[in-house]
mmCIF file of C-alpha atoms in Angstrom:
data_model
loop_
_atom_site.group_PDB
_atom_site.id
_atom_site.type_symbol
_atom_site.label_atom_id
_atom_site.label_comp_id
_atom_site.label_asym_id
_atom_site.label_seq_id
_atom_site.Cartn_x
_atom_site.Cartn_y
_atom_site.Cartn_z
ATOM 1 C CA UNK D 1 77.064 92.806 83.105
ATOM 2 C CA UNK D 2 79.220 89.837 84.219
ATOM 3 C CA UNK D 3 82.404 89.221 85.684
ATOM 4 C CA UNK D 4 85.315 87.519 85.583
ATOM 5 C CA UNK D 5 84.076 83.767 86.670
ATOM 6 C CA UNK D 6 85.886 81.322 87.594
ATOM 7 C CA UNK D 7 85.214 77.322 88.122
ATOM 8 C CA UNK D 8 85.969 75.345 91.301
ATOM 9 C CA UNK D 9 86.267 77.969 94.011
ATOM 10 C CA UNK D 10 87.844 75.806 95.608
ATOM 11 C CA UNK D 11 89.935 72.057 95.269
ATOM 12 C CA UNK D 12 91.650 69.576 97.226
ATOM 13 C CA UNK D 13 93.690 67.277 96.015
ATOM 14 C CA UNK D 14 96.298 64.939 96.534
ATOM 15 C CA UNK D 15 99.843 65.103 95.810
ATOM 16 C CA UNK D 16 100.586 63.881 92.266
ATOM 17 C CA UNK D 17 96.811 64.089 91.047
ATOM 18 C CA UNK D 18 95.986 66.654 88.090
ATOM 19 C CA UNK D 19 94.029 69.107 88.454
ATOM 20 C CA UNK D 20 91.864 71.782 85.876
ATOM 21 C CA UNK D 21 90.660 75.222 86.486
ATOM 22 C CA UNK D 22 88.394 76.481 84.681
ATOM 23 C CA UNK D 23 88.165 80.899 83.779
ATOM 24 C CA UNK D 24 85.000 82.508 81.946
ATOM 25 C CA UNK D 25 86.391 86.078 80.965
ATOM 26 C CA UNK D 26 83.917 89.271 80.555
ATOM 27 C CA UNK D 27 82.435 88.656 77.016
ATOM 28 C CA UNK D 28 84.174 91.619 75.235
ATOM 29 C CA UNK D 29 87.601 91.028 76.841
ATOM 30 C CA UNK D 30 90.083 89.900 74.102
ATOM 31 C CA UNK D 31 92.589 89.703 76.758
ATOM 32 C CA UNK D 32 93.290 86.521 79.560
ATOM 33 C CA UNK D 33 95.948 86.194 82.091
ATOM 34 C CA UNK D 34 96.239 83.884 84.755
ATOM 35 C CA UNK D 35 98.045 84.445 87.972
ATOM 36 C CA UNK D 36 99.277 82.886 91.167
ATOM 37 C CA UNK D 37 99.271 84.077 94.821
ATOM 38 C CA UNK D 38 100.548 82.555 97.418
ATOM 39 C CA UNK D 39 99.521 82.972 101.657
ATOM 40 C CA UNK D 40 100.536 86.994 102.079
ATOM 41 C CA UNK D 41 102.015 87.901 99.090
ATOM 42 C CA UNK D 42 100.803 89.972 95.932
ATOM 43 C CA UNK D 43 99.210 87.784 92.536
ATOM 44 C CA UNK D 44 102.460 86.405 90.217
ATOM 45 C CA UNK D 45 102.074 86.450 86.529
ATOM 46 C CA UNK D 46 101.953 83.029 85.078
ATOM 47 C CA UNK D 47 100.565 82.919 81.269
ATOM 48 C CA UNK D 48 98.728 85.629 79.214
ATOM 49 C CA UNK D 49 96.262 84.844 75.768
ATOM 50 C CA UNK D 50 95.361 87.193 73.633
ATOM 51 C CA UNK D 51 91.896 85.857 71.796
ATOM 52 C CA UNK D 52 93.183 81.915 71.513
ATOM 53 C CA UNK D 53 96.444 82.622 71.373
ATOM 54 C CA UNK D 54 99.110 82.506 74.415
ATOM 55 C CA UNK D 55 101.652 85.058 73.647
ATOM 56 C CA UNK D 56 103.466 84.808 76.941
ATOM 57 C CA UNK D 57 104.179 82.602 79.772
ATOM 58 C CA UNK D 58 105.910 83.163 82.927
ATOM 59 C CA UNK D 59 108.954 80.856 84.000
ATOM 60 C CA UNK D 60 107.130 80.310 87.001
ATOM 61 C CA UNK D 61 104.885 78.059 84.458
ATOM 62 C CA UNK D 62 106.417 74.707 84.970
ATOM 63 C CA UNK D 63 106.029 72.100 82.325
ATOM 64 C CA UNK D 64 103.589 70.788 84.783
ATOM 65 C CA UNK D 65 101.574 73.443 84.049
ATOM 66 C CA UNK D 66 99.505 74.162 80.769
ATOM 67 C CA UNK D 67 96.797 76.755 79.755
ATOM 68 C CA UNK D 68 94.665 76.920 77.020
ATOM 69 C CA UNK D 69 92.181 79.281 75.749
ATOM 70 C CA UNK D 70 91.037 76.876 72.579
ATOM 71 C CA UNK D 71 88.429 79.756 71.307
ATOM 72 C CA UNK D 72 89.132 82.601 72.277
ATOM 73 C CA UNK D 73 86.574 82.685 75.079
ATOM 74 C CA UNK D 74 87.236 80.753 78.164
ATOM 75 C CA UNK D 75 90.485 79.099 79.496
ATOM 76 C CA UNK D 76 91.667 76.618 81.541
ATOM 77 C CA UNK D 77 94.217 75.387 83.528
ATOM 78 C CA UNK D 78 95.766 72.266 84.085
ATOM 79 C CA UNK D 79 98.529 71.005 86.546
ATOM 80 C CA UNK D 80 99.460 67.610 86.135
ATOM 81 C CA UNK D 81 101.291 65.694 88.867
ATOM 82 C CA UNK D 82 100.783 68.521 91.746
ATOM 83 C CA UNK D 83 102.630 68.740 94.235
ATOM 84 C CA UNK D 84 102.653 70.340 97.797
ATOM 85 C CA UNK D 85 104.038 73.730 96.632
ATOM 86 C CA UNK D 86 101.132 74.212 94.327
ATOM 87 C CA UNK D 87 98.804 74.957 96.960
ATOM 88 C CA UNK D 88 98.107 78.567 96.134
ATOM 89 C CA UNK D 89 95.192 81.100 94.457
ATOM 90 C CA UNK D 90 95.140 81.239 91.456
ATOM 91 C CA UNK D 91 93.398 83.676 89.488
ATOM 92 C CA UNK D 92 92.179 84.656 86.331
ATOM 93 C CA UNK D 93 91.776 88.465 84.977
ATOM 94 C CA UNK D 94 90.619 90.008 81.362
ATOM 95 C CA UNK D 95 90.863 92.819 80.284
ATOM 96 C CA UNK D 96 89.772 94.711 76.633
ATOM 97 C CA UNK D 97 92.171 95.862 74.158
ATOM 98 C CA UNK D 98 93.682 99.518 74.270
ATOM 99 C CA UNK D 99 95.978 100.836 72.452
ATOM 100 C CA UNK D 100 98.701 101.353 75.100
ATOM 101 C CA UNK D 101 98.905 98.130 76.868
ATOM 102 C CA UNK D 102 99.864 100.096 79.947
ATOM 103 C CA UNK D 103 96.413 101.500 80.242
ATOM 104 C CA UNK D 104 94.364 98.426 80.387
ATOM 105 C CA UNK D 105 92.735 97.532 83.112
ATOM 106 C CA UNK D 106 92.730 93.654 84.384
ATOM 107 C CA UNK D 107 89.821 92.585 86.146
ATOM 108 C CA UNK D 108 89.952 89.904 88.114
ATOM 109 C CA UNK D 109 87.535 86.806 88.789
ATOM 110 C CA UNK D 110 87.391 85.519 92.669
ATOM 111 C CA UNK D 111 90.402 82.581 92.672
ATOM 112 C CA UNK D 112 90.355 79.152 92.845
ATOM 113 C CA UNK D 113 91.791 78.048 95.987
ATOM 114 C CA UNK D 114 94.332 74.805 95.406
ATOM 115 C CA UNK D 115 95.204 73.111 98.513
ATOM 116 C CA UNK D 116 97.594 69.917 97.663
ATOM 117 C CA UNK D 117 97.855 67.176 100.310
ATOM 118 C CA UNK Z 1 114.290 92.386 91.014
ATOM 119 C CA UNK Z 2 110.743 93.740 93.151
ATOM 120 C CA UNK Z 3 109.301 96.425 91.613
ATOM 121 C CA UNK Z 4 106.991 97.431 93.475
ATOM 122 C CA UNK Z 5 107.275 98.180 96.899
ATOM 123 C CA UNK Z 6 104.510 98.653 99.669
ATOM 124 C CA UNK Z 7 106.413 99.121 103.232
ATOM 125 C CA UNK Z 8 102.888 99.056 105.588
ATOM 126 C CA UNK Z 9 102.154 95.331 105.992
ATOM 127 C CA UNK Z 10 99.519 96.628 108.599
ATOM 128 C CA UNK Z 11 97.320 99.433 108.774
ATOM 129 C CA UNK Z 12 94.661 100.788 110.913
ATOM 130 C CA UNK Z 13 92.421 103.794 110.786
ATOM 131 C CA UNK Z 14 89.388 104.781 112.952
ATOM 132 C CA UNK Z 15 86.230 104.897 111.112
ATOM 133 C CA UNK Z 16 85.545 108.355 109.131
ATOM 134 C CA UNK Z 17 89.074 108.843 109.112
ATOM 135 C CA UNK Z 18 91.248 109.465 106.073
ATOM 136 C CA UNK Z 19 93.959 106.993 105.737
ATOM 137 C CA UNK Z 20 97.140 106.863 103.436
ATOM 138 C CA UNK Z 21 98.701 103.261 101.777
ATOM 139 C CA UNK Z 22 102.132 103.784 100.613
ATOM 140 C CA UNK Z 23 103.856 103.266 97.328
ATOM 141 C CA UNK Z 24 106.866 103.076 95.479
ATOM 142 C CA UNK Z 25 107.127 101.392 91.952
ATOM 143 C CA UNK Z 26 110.989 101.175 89.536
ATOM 144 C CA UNK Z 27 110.875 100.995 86.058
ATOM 145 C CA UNK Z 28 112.970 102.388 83.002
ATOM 146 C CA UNK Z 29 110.121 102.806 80.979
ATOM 147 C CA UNK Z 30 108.200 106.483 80.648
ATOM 148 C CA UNK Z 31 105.261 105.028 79.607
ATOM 149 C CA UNK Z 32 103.223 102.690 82.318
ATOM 150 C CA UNK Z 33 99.982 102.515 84.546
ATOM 151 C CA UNK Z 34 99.495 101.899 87.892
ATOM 152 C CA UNK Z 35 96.539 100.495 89.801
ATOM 153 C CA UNK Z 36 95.241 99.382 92.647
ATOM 154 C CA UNK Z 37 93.208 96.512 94.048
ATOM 155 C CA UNK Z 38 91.570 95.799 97.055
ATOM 156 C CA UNK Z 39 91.028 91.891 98.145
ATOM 157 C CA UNK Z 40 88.529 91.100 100.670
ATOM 158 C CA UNK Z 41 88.788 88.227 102.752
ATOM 159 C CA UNK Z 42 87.076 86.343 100.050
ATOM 160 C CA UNK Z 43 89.715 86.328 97.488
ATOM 161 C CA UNK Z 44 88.417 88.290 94.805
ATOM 162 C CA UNK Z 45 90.639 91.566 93.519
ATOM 163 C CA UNK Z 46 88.462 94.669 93.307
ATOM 164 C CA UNK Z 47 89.977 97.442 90.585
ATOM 165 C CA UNK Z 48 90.071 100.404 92.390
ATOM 166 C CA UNK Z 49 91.633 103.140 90.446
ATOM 167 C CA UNK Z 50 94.341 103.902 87.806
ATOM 168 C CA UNK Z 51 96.884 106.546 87.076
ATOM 169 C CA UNK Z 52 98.604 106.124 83.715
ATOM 170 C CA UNK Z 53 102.650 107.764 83.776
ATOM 171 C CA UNK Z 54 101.217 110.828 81.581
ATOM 172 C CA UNK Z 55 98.299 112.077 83.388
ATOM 173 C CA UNK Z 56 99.164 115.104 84.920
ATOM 174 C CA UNK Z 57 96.368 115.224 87.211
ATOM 175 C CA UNK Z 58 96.011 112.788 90.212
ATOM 176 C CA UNK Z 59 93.352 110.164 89.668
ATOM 177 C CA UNK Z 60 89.944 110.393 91.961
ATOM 178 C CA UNK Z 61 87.195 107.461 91.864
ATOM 179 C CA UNK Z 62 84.698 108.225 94.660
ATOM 180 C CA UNK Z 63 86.385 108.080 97.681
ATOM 181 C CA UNK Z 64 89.772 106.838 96.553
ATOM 182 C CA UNK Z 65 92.626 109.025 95.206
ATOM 183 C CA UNK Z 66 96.026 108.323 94.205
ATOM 184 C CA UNK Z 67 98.750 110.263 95.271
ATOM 185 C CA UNK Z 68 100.981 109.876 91.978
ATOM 186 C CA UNK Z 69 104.879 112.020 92.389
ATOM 187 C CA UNK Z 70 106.394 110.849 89.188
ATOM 188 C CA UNK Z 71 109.791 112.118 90.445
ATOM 189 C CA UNK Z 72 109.894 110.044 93.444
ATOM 190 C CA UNK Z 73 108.295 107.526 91.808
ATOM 191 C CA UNK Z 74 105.579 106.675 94.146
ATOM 192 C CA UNK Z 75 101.618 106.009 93.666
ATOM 193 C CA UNK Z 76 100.286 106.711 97.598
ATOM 194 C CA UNK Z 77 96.645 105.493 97.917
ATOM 195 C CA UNK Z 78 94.630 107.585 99.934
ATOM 196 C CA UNK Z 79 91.486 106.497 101.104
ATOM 197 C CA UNK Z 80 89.040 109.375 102.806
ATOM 198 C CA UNK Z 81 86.155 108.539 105.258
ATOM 199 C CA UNK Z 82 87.052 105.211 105.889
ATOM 200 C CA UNK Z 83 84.047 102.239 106.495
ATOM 201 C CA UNK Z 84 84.126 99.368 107.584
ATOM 202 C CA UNK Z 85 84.059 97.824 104.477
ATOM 203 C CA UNK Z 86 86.957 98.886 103.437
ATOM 204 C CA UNK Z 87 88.964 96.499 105.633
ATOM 205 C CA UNK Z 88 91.147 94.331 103.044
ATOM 206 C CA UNK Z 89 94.209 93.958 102.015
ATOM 207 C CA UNK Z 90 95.535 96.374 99.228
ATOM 208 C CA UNK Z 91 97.864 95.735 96.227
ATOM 209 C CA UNK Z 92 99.591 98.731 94.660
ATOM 210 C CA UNK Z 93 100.681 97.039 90.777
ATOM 211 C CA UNK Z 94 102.176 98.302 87.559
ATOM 212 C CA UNK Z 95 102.324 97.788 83.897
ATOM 213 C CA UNK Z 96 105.264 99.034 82.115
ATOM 214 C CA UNK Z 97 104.416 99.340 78.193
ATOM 215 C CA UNK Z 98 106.798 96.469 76.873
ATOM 216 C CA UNK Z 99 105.252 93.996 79.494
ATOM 217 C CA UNK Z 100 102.424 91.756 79.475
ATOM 218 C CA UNK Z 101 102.067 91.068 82.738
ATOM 219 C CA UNK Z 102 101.431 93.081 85.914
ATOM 220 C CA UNK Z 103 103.348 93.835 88.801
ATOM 221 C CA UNK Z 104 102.337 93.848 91.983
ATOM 222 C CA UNK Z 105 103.546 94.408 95.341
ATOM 223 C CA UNK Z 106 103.270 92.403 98.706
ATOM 224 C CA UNK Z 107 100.066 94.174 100.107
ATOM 225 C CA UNK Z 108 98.989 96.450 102.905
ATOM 226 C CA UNK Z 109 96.267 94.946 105.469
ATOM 227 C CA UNK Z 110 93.759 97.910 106.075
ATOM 228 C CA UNK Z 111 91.894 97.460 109.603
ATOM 229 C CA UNK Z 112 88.814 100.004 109.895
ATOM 230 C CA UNK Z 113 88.113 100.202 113.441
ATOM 231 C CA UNK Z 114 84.882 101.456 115.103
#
């Protein structure tokens, strides 16, 4: 049974280059969110797909920032033009359906460290 | 607004030893869960347990239990015969039923010591 994968681990770039993450969920998982943590604080929501579709997205989502999930299975993440204030986690969870959304459990794949220069 | 608060940035606890991580969550809703993660120095978040607003009984996994007081509206971790292992930081996080996303708070550091 496989987990939540996620593709770099890690990335440096410079300022104003784009960069794309890549997030494998667990096979069954309908469900894909993608958040953001920054040096000692808690993971921030940022976008959230159910199968292909993405039925929410955080302000925190800059139009710099775009996710797709084009099948239903794995997503990415793209940031065009970073910048400095980018440099964060960011991490991908899935979790399956159930029928009260308050019950479902995210799990989460290891990060990709983005450090922007 | 923060809705979820953890007030320990640091803990410690001596190996063996039980040790309790601190929780308070707001919400308007009646019906919403409430995990908790551990993160390792590596960066990935572990799932540790879940308590759900309408279970009446406190949630167990192994050697984690939650400490869930509806009325006071906290969701203490507690954490018995500590290892070393177990030295992370913690994030206490909530889903409220209309939300997508989840909620977490800043994070307590857990040191084990020998």
């Amino acid at each position: 049974d496989t987990g939540v994968s996620q593709d770099p681990r890690h990335k440096i770039t410079k300022r104003g280059q784009n960069v794309t993450f890549r997030c494998d969920p667990i096979s069954e998982h309908n469900r894909l969110y993608w958040y953001r943590q920054t040096l000692g604080q808690g993971p921030e929501f940022l976008t959230y797909f159910q199968n292909e579709a993405q039925l929410e997205k955080s302000r925190l989502l800059s139009d710099r920032f775009s996710a797709e999930r084009p099948k239903g299975s794995f997503s990415t993440l793209e940031i065009q033009r970073t910048e400095q204030g980018d440099s964060a986690m960011y991490l991908c969870a899935s979790s399956p359906r159930r029928t009260a959304p308050s019950e479902e459990t995210q799990y989460f794949g290891p990060g990709t460290r983005l450090l922007v220069l | 607004a923060q809705k979820i608060t953890q007030t320990q940035p640091g803990m410690f606890v001596q190996e063996k030893e039980a040790v309790t991580l601190d929780c308070t969550y707001d919400t308007s809703d009646q019906s919403y869960g409430l995990f908790w993660y551990k993160q390792p120095s590596s960066g990935e978040m572990i799932f540790l347990i879940y308590q759900g607003s309408y279970d009446e009984q406190n949630a167990t996994e192994g050697r984690y239990s939650l400490n869930f007081q509806k009325a006071r509206k906290s969701a203490n971790l507690v954490i018995s015969a500590s290892q070393l292992g177990d030295s992370a930081m913690y994030f206490c996080a909530m889903r409220e039923w209309k939300n997508n996303d989840m909620r977490f708070g800043a994070g307590t550091r857990l040191t084990v010591k020998p």
